[in-house]
Amino acid sequence: MKILGIETSCDETGAAIIEGKKGGNFVDLISNSLATSLVLHSKTGGIIPEIAAREQVKFIIPVIKEALGETGVEDIDAIAVTVGPGLIGSLLVGVETAKTLSYIYKKPIIPVNHLFGHIYANFIRENPKSEVLNLKLKDVEFPAIALIVSGGHTDLVLMKNYNDYKWLGGTRDDAAGEAFDKTGRLLNLSYPAGPLIEKLASSSQKDIYHFPKPLIDSSDYDFSFSGLKTAVHREIQKVNIADKEIISNICFSLQNAIFDVLTTKTLKAAKEYKVKSILLGGGVSANSELRKRFESVISNQQSTIKFFVPEKKLSTDNAAMIAAAAFFNQKEEPWQNVTANPELYFD
Ligand code: KG4
Ligand code: ZN
């Protein structure tokens, strides 16, 4: 089955084709095309929704054309599209394009929750010919815990099987990526600040500031990063932000606090639910230090839990993950029933 995925929930415009076999436990990536308006937002410290949507109107057809390549729409079995959560103007560009294609080519639509997309990025086999590189993709075992860490979300989800989820907890205020981006704004870094903070933090090795680790020992699976951001703000006001060493140390301590909370709570859930796999997804999971931390806490506990994280370009927003989520959750809908829902979350 070949699925054309379309993703326009935030500033990215993505289209991709994946192919999966019935009953298979992964999908192959055929093409993955992405355009972004980030450069237009980098100086403003965040996305300007109207600018993002206007750019997506320009990008959507060329991006779909590029993803299709030699493949005709006739050869596609279904169209997957992100219906939420996200910015309404941006979502509408993808949803209305998908509906138009569906109407003209008589292809069913599979509406996809963007958050599930981040989870299913872990089920994409990038290079079908490389058995070695892709070995681990073949054996995601259930039950699994998925941690979604993006610009808008921090959620822990128990996956009992494909299509069988239980939401365990999420952020009460700022998401993990938001803590990176808001700190970046305080440090005059361009948006999105995550990759820059990772780079700055890598030249420090010490946790000097000992920022708070909110809810790290709470009995639930909730997160809260807004107090951390306030603590970082207070420290930034006291120092010279032109001093690179000081800034690197602040970035290191910020990452350390966020990553300690993320790994501790995920491992706690993994133990409670006796899971066999941990899956990471969302933009923050592109961070190499976070990946290493998960690998080391799992191995330090001499646990047999398998750890999965997508290729970096599949951690941040893309359309391949939307097509992958659609493959494993095939609820096809006629175009008339598909609507954008900016507030979509877990049921
Ligand atoms: O998943 P994503 O691309 O978009 C949303 O669905 O929100 O995530 C974007 C977020 C931004 O907050 C960005 O700063 C963060 O992911 N991010 C990172 C890194 N790369 C992107 N955070 C930390 N380290 C990174 N390397
Ligand atoms: Zn996302």
GROMACS .gro file of C-alpha atoms and ligand atoms in nm:
model
  374
    1MET     CA    1   0.000   0.000   0.000
    2LYS     CA    2   0.135   0.341  -0.102
    3ILE     CA    3   0.036   0.648   0.097
    4LEU     CA    4   0.093   1.012   0.010
    5GLY     CA    5   0.137   1.211   0.333
    6ILE     CA    6   0.076   1.584   0.366
    7GLU     CA    7   0.190   1.788   0.670
    8THR     CA    8   0.126   2.160   0.722
    9SER     CA    9   0.051   2.196   1.095
   10CYS     CA   10   0.309   2.466   1.175
   11ASP     CA   11   0.564   2.642   0.953
   12GLU     CA   12   0.670   2.339   0.747
   13THR     CA   13   0.510   2.226   0.421
   14GLY     CA   14   0.576   1.855   0.375
   15ALA     CA   15   0.475   1.582   0.133
   16ALA     CA   16   0.608   1.227   0.132
   17ILE     CA   17   0.533   0.879   0.002
   18ILE     CA   18   0.569   0.566   0.212
   19GLU     CA   19   0.495   0.207   0.121
   20GLY     CA   20   0.397  -0.070   0.360
   21LYS     CA   21   0.295  -0.432   0.334
   22LYS     CA   22  -0.025  -0.553   0.495
   23GLY     CA   23   0.056  -0.685   0.843
   24GLY     CA   24   0.407  -0.539   0.827
   25ASN     CA   25   0.565  -0.372   1.129
   26PHE     CA   26   0.742  -0.092   0.945
   27VAL     CA   27   0.705   0.115   0.630
   28ASP     CA   28   0.957   0.207   0.360
   29LEU     CA   29   1.030   0.569   0.279
   30ILE     CA   30   0.992   0.632  -0.094
   31SER     CA   31   1.025   1.011  -0.098
   32ASN     CA   32   1.023   1.297   0.151
   33SER     CA   33   0.994   1.660   0.048
   34LEU     CA   34   0.992   1.959   0.281
   35ALA     CA   35   0.984   2.338   0.251
   36THR     CA   36   1.001   2.573   0.545
   37SER     CA   37   0.935   2.940   0.611
   38LEU     CA   38   1.157   2.933   0.922
   39VAL     CA   39   1.394   3.193   0.788
   40LEU     CA   40   1.105   3.441   0.790
   41HIS     CA   41   1.040   3.368   1.159
   42SER     CA   42   1.396   3.333   1.288
   43LYS     CA   43   1.426   3.697   1.395
   44THR     CA   44   1.084   3.724   1.559
   45GLY     CA   45   1.142   3.453   1.821
   46GLY     CA   46   0.842   3.248   1.708
   47ILE     CA   47   0.611   3.160   1.421
   48ILE     CA   48   0.388   3.432   1.279
   49PRO     CA   49   0.083   3.223   1.180
   50GLU     CA   50  -0.036   3.432   0.888
   51ILE     CA   51   0.308   3.445   0.729
   52ALA     CA   52   0.346   3.068   0.775
   53ALA     CA   53   0.011   2.997   0.604
   54ARG     CA   54   0.077   3.235   0.314
   55GLU     CA   55   0.409   3.063   0.247
   56GLN     CA   56   0.242   2.720   0.266
   57VAL     CA   57  -0.008   2.824  -0.002
   58LYS     CA   58   0.293   2.891  -0.228
   59PHE     CA   59   0.484   2.574  -0.134
   60ILE     CA   60   0.215   2.307  -0.122
   61ILE     CA   61   0.184   2.215  -0.492
   62PRO     CA   62   0.560   2.221  -0.570
   63VAL     CA   63   0.630   2.011  -0.259
   64ILE     CA   64   0.365   1.750  -0.349
   65LYS     CA   65   0.496   1.744  -0.707
   66GLU     CA   66   0.847   1.684  -0.582
   67ALA     CA   67   0.736   1.405  -0.347
   68LEU     CA   68   0.540   1.234  -0.624
   69GLY     CA   69   0.833   1.244  -0.868
   70GLU     CA   70   0.760   0.978  -1.127
   71THR     CA   71   0.469   0.837  -0.924
   72GLY     CA   72   0.126   0.933  -1.056
   73VAL     CA   73  -0.148   1.017  -0.804
   74GLU     CA   74  -0.336   0.724  -0.965
   75ASP     CA   75  -0.076   0.487  -0.813
   76ILE     CA   76  -0.137   0.613  -0.460
   77ASP     CA   77  -0.378   0.410  -0.244
   78ALA     CA   78  -0.466   0.681   0.008
   79ILE     CA   79  -0.386   1.038   0.107
   80ALA     CA   80  -0.284   1.100   0.470
   81VAL     CA   81  -0.315   1.452   0.602
   82THR     CA   82  -0.249   1.619   0.938
   83VAL     CA   83  -0.582   1.746   1.071
   84GLY     CA   84  -0.446   1.878   1.403
   85PRO     CA   85  -0.321   1.996   1.642
   86GLY     CA   86  -0.164   2.305   1.488
   87LEU     CA   87  -0.225   2.651   1.348
   88ILE     CA   88  -0.565   2.674   1.181
   89GLY     CA   89  -0.450   2.866   0.871
   90SER     CA   90  -0.162   2.624   0.817
   91LEU     CA   91  -0.371   2.311   0.875
   92LEU     CA   92  -0.632   2.431   0.626
   93VAL     CA   93  -0.375   2.454   0.347
   94GLY     CA   94  -0.290   2.083   0.382
   95VAL     CA   95  -0.644   1.964   0.455
   96GLU     CA   96  -0.807   2.150   0.165
   97THR     CA   97  -0.533   2.037  -0.076
   98ALA     CA   98  -0.581   1.675   0.036
   99LYS     CA   99  -0.958   1.704  -0.008
  100THR     CA  100  -0.918   1.847  -0.358
  101LEU     CA  101  -0.683   1.564  -0.460
  102SER     CA  102  -0.918   1.311  -0.303
  103TYR     CA  103  -1.218   1.449  -0.494
  104ILE     CA  104  -1.040   1.465  -0.830
  105TYR     CA  105  -0.853   1.133  -0.812
  106LYS     CA  106  -1.115   0.944  -0.605
  107LYS     CA  107  -0.866   0.846  -0.334
  108PRO     CA  108  -0.967   0.800   0.031
  109ILE     CA  109  -0.827   1.033   0.295
  110ILE     CA  110  -0.679   0.911   0.624
  111PRO     CA  111  -0.692   1.201   0.875
  112VAL     CA  112  -0.390   1.195   1.109
  113ASN     CA  113  -0.324   1.343   1.452
  114HIS     CA  114   0.019   1.511   1.424
  115LEU     CA  115   0.120   1.375   1.767
  116PHE     CA  116   0.075   1.015   1.652
  117GLY     CA  117   0.287   1.110   1.351
  118HIS     CA  118   0.580   1.181   1.585
  119ILE     CA  119   0.540   0.835   1.739
  120TYR     CA  120   0.520   0.656   1.403
  121ALA     CA  121   0.836   0.827   1.275
  122ASN     CA  122   0.997   0.534   1.459
  123PHE     CA  123   0.840   0.285   1.220
  124ILE     CA  124   0.989   0.428   0.902
  125ARG     CA  125   1.262   0.232   0.726
  126GLU     CA  126   1.466   0.496   0.549
  127ASN     CA  127   1.682   0.284   0.330
  128PRO     CA  128   1.500  -0.036   0.236
  129LYS     CA  129   1.824  -0.185   0.098
  130SER     CA  130   2.026  -0.147   0.418
  131GLU     CA  131   1.939  -0.443   0.640
  132VAL     CA  132   2.210  -0.352   0.894
  133LEU     CA  133   2.105   0.009   0.940
  134ASN     CA  134   1.743  -0.089   0.972
  135LEU     CA  135   1.761  -0.400   1.184
  136LYS     CA  136   1.638  -0.230   1.501
  137LEU     CA  137   1.334  -0.097   1.317
  138LYS     CA  138   1.206  -0.446   1.274
  139ASP     CA  139   1.152  -0.519   1.635
  140VAL     CA  140   0.957  -0.252   1.818
  141GLU     CA  141   0.792  -0.468   2.080
  142PHE     CA  142   0.477  -0.385   2.274
  143PRO     CA  143   0.386  -0.265   2.526
  144ALA     CA  144   0.587   0.050   2.458
  145ILE     CA  145   0.616   0.397   2.609
  146ALA     CA  146   0.629   0.688   2.365
  147LEU     CA  147   0.764   1.026   2.474
  148ILE     CA  148   0.666   1.310   2.242
  149VAL     CA  149   0.885   1.617   2.292
  150SER     CA  150   0.814   1.895   2.046
  151GLY     CA  151   0.769   2.272   2.036
  152GLY     CA  152   0.407   2.250   2.151
  153HIS     CA  153   0.386   1.916   2.335
  154THR     CA  154   0.545   1.699   2.598
  155ASP     CA  155   0.340   1.382   2.634
  156LEU     CA  156   0.390   1.031   2.766
  157VAL     CA  157   0.179   0.768   2.594
  158LEU     CA  158   0.149   0.398   2.669
  159MET     CA  159   0.117   0.197   2.348
  160LYS     CA  160  -0.029  -0.144   2.418
  161ASN     CA  161  -0.019  -0.221   2.048
  162TYR     CA  162  -0.059  -0.046   1.715
  163ASN     CA  163  -0.368   0.166   1.749
  164ASP     CA  164  -0.414   0.094   2.120
  165TYR     CA  165  -0.301   0.388   2.333
  166LYS     CA  166  -0.336   0.530   2.680
  167TRP     CA  167  -0.226   0.887   2.746
  168LEU     CA  168  -0.037   0.893   3.075
  169GLY     CA  169   0.043   1.261   3.118
  170GLY     CA  170   0.158   1.580   2.954
  171THR     CA  171   0.278   1.929   3.019
  172ARG     CA  172   0.074   2.157   3.242
  173ASP     CA  173   0.227   2.470   3.086
  174ASP     CA  174   0.533   2.504   2.858
  175ALA     CA  175   0.647   2.214   2.643
  176ALA     CA  176   1.012   2.102   2.644
  177GLY     CA  177   1.079   2.263   2.304
  178GLU     CA  178   0.910   2.581   2.423
  179ALA     CA  179   1.153   2.599   2.718
  180PHE     CA  180   1.439   2.586   2.465
  181ASP     CA  181   1.281   2.847   2.239
  182LYS     CA  182   1.186   3.088   2.520
  183THR     CA  183   1.536   3.065   2.669
  184GLY     CA  184   1.671   3.130   2.318
  185ARG     CA  185   1.468   3.449   2.301
  186LEU     CA  186   1.619   3.565   2.633
  187LEU     CA  187   1.966   3.494   2.493
  188ASN     CA  188   1.896   3.665   2.156
  189LEU     CA  189   1.931   3.335   1.969
  190SER     CA  190   1.739   3.288   1.647
  191TYR     CA  191   1.423   3.073   1.640
  192PRO     CA  192   1.399   2.776   1.684
  193ALA     CA  193   1.665   2.782   1.955
  194GLY     CA  194   1.686   2.406   2.030
  195PRO     CA  195   1.969   2.323   1.787
  196LEU     CA  196   2.169   2.634   1.889
  197ILE     CA  197   2.130   2.563   2.260
  198GLU     CA  198   2.246   2.205   2.196
  199LYS     CA  199   2.558   2.341   2.023
  200LEU     CA  200   2.632   2.595   2.296
  201ALA     CA  201   2.576   2.336   2.571
  202SER     CA  202   2.821   2.096   2.406
  203SER     CA  203   3.116   2.322   2.492
  204SER     CA  204   3.040   2.298   2.864
  205GLN     CA  205   3.067   1.992   3.087
  206LYS     CA  206   2.941   2.118   3.418
  207ASP     CA  207   2.604   2.183   3.574
  208ILE     CA  208   2.687   2.511   3.752
  209TYR     CA  209   2.340   2.656   3.785
  210HIS     CA  210   2.144   2.355   3.914
  211PHE     CA  211   1.817   2.478   3.768
  212PRO     CA  212   1.496   2.328   3.914
  213LYS     CA  213   1.372   1.996   3.774
  214PRO     CA  214   0.996   2.047   3.801
  215LEU     CA  215   0.775   1.750   3.892
  216ILE     CA  216   1.069   1.509   3.863
  217ASP     CA  217   0.949   1.313   4.167
  218SER     CA  218   0.574   1.367   4.133
  219SER     CA  219   0.356   1.058   4.143
  220ASP     CA  220   0.189   1.142   3.809
  221TYR     CA  221   0.325   1.164   3.455
  222ASP     CA  222   0.277   1.537   3.413
  223PHE     CA  223   0.544   1.788   3.317
  224SER     CA  224   0.589   2.160   3.381
  225PHE     CA  225   0.869   2.370   3.239
  226SER     CA  226   0.752   2.727   3.292
  227GLY     CA  227   0.911   2.757   3.640
  228LEU     CA  228   1.239   2.639   3.494
  229LYS     CA  229   1.221   2.911   3.230
  230THR     CA  230   1.164   3.171   3.507
  231ALA     CA  231   1.469   3.043   3.698
  232VAL     CA  232   1.679   3.065   3.381
  233HIS     CA  233   1.548   3.418   3.319
  234ARG     CA  234   1.650   3.527   3.669
  235GLU     CA  235   2.002   3.394   3.612
  236ILE     CA  236   2.033   3.556   3.269
  237GLN     CA  237   1.949   3.895   3.419
  238LYS     CA  238   2.252   3.864   3.648
  239VAL     CA  239   2.513   3.775   3.384
  240ASN     CA  240   2.673   3.919   3.074
  241ILE     CA  241   2.509   3.737   2.783
  242ALA     CA  242   2.794   3.836   2.554
  243ASP     CA  243   3.020   3.600   2.754
  244LYS     CA  244   3.015   3.277   2.556
  245GLU     CA  245   3.140   3.060   2.842
  246ILE     CA  246   2.864   3.179   3.074
  247ILE     CA  247   2.601   3.120   2.807
  248SER     CA  248   2.734   2.772   2.732
  249ASN     CA  249   2.712   2.688   3.101
  250ILE     CA  250   2.354   2.820   3.121
  251CYS     CA  251   2.260   2.612   2.814
  252PHE     CA  252   2.423   2.305   2.967
  253SER     CA  253   2.234   2.347   3.296
  254LEU     CA  254   1.905   2.408   3.112
  255GLN     CA  255   1.945   2.093   2.901
  256ASN     CA  256   2.052   1.895   3.204
  257ALA     CA  257   1.740   1.993   3.401
  258ILE     CA  258   1.500   1.922   3.112
  259PHE     CA  259   1.664   1.593   3.015
  260ASP     CA  260   1.679   1.465   3.373
  261VAL     CA  261   1.304   1.519   3.404
  262LEU     CA  262   1.231   1.358   3.067
  263THR     CA  263   1.444   1.048   3.124
  264THR     CA  264   1.338   0.999   3.488
  265LYS     CA  265   0.966   1.014   3.416
  266THR     CA  266   0.986   0.803   3.102
  267LEU     CA  267   1.185   0.532   3.280
  268LYS     CA  268   0.939   0.542   3.572
  269ALA     CA  269   0.650   0.483   3.332
  270ALA     CA  270   0.848   0.212   3.152
  271LYS     CA  271   0.897   0.028   3.481
  272GLU     CA  272   0.539   0.068   3.601
  273TYR     CA  273   0.394  -0.063   3.275
  274LYS     CA  274   0.671  -0.321   3.221
  275VAL     CA  275   0.729  -0.206   2.867
  276LYS     CA  276   0.958  -0.368   2.614
  277SER     CA  277   1.033  -0.057   2.407
  278ILE     CA  278   1.075   0.318   2.455
  279LEU     CA  279   1.004   0.540   2.153
  280LEU     CA  280   1.106   0.904   2.129
  281GLY     CA  281   0.967   1.158   1.885
  282GLY     CA  282   0.927   1.530   1.817
  283GLY     CA  283   1.178   1.806   1.744
  284VAL     CA  284   1.360   1.788   2.080
  285SER     CA  285   1.438   1.420   2.012
  286ALA     CA  286   1.678   1.544   1.739
  287ASN     CA  287   1.907   1.645   2.029
  288SER     CA  288   2.211   1.411   2.043
  289GLU     CA  289   2.260   1.461   2.416
  290LEU     CA  290   1.901   1.354   2.489
  291ARG     CA  291   1.949   1.044   2.272
  292LYS     CA  292   2.270   0.957   2.458
  293ARG     CA  293   2.106   1.012   2.796
  294PHE     CA  294   1.828   0.768   2.717
  295GLU     CA  295   2.074   0.509   2.594
  296SER     CA  296   2.286   0.543   2.905
  297VAL     CA  297   2.005   0.541   3.164
  298ILE     CA  298   1.860   0.231   3.001
  299SER     CA  299   2.195   0.055   2.995
  300ASN     CA  300   2.286   0.170   3.350
  301GLN     CA  301   1.974  -0.001   3.476
  302GLN     CA  302   2.082  -0.315   3.290
  303SER     CA  303   1.741  -0.309   3.136
  304THR     CA  304   1.645  -0.507   2.828
  305ILE     CA  305   1.413  -0.230   2.709
  306LYS     CA  306   1.473  -0.142   2.345
  307PHE     CA  307   1.522   0.224   2.266
  308PHE     CA  308   1.404   0.382   1.941
  309VAL     CA  309   1.447   0.732   1.807
  310PRO     CA  310   1.384   0.849   1.450
  311GLU     CA  311   1.654   0.968   1.209
  312LYS     CA  312   1.711   1.336   1.297
  313LYS     CA  313   1.528   1.467   0.995
  314LEU     CA  314   1.229   1.252   1.090
  315SER     CA  315   1.231   1.379   1.451
  316THR     CA  316   1.127   1.728   1.347
  317ASP     CA  317   0.807   1.789   1.152
  318ASN     CA  318   0.778   1.601   0.821
  319ALA     CA  319   0.513   1.432   0.608
  320ALA     CA  320   0.664   1.081   0.607
  321MET     CA  321   0.564   1.035   0.972
  322ILE     CA  322   0.207   1.138   0.888
  323ALA     CA  323   0.189   0.878   0.611
  324ALA     CA  324   0.341   0.618   0.848
  325ALA     CA  325   0.084   0.691   1.120
  326ALA     CA  326  -0.190   0.657   0.858
  327PHE     CA  327  -0.059   0.318   0.749
  328PHE     CA  328  -0.094   0.175   1.102
  329ASN     CA  329  -0.428   0.345   1.177
  330GLN     CA  330  -0.617   0.309   0.854
  331LYS     CA  331  -0.941   0.490   0.923
  332GLU     CA  332  -1.024   0.603   0.571
  333GLU     CA  333  -1.274   0.885   0.535
  334PRO     CA  334  -1.454   1.036   0.236
  335TRP     CA  335  -1.329   1.391   0.175
  336GLN     CA  336  -1.659   1.542   0.295
  337ASN     CA  337  -1.591   1.417   0.652
  338VAL     CA  338  -1.241   1.559   0.690
  339THR     CA  339  -1.196   1.883   0.884
  340ALA     CA  340  -0.903   2.062   1.044
  341ASN     CA  341  -0.905   2.068   1.425
  342PRO     CA  342  -0.636   2.296   1.576
  343GLU     CA  343  -0.718   2.172   1.929
  344LEU     CA  344  -0.697   1.799   1.850
  345TYR     CA  345  -0.524   1.608   2.130
  346PHE     CA  346  -0.542   1.251   2.266
  347ASP     CA  347  -0.890   1.106   2.319
  348KG4     O1  348   0.832   1.854   1.636
  348KG4     P1  349   0.873   1.989   1.593
  348KG4     O2  350   0.955   2.000   1.467
  348KG4     O3  351   0.750   2.084   1.578
  348KG4     C1  352   0.639   2.078   1.662
  348KG4     O4  353   0.555   1.988   1.642
  348KG4     O5  354   0.637   2.161   1.758
  348KG4     O6  355   0.955   2.052   1.717
  348KG4     C2  356   1.010   2.180   1.713
  348KG4     C3  357   1.080   2.203   1.845
  348KG4     C4  358   1.129   2.347   1.864
  348KG4     O7  359   1.090   2.389   1.992
  348KG4     C5  360   1.281   2.332   1.854
  348KG4     O8  361   1.353   2.429   1.930
  348KG4     C6  362   1.301   2.192   1.908
  348KG4     O9  363   1.194   2.118   1.856
  348KG4     N1  364   1.428   2.133   1.862
  348KG4     C7  365   1.530   2.099   1.946
  348KG4     C8  366   1.635   2.053   1.864
  348KG4     N2  367   1.592   2.056   1.733
  348KG4     C9  368   1.465   2.106   1.735
  348KG4     N3  369   1.540   2.107   2.080
  348KG4    C10  370   1.656   2.067   2.136
  348KG4     N4  371   1.763   2.022   2.064
  348KG4    C11  372   1.757   2.012   1.929
  348KG4     N5  373   1.860   1.967   1.859
  349ZN      ZN  374   0.564   1.828   1.549
   0.00000   0.00000   0.00000
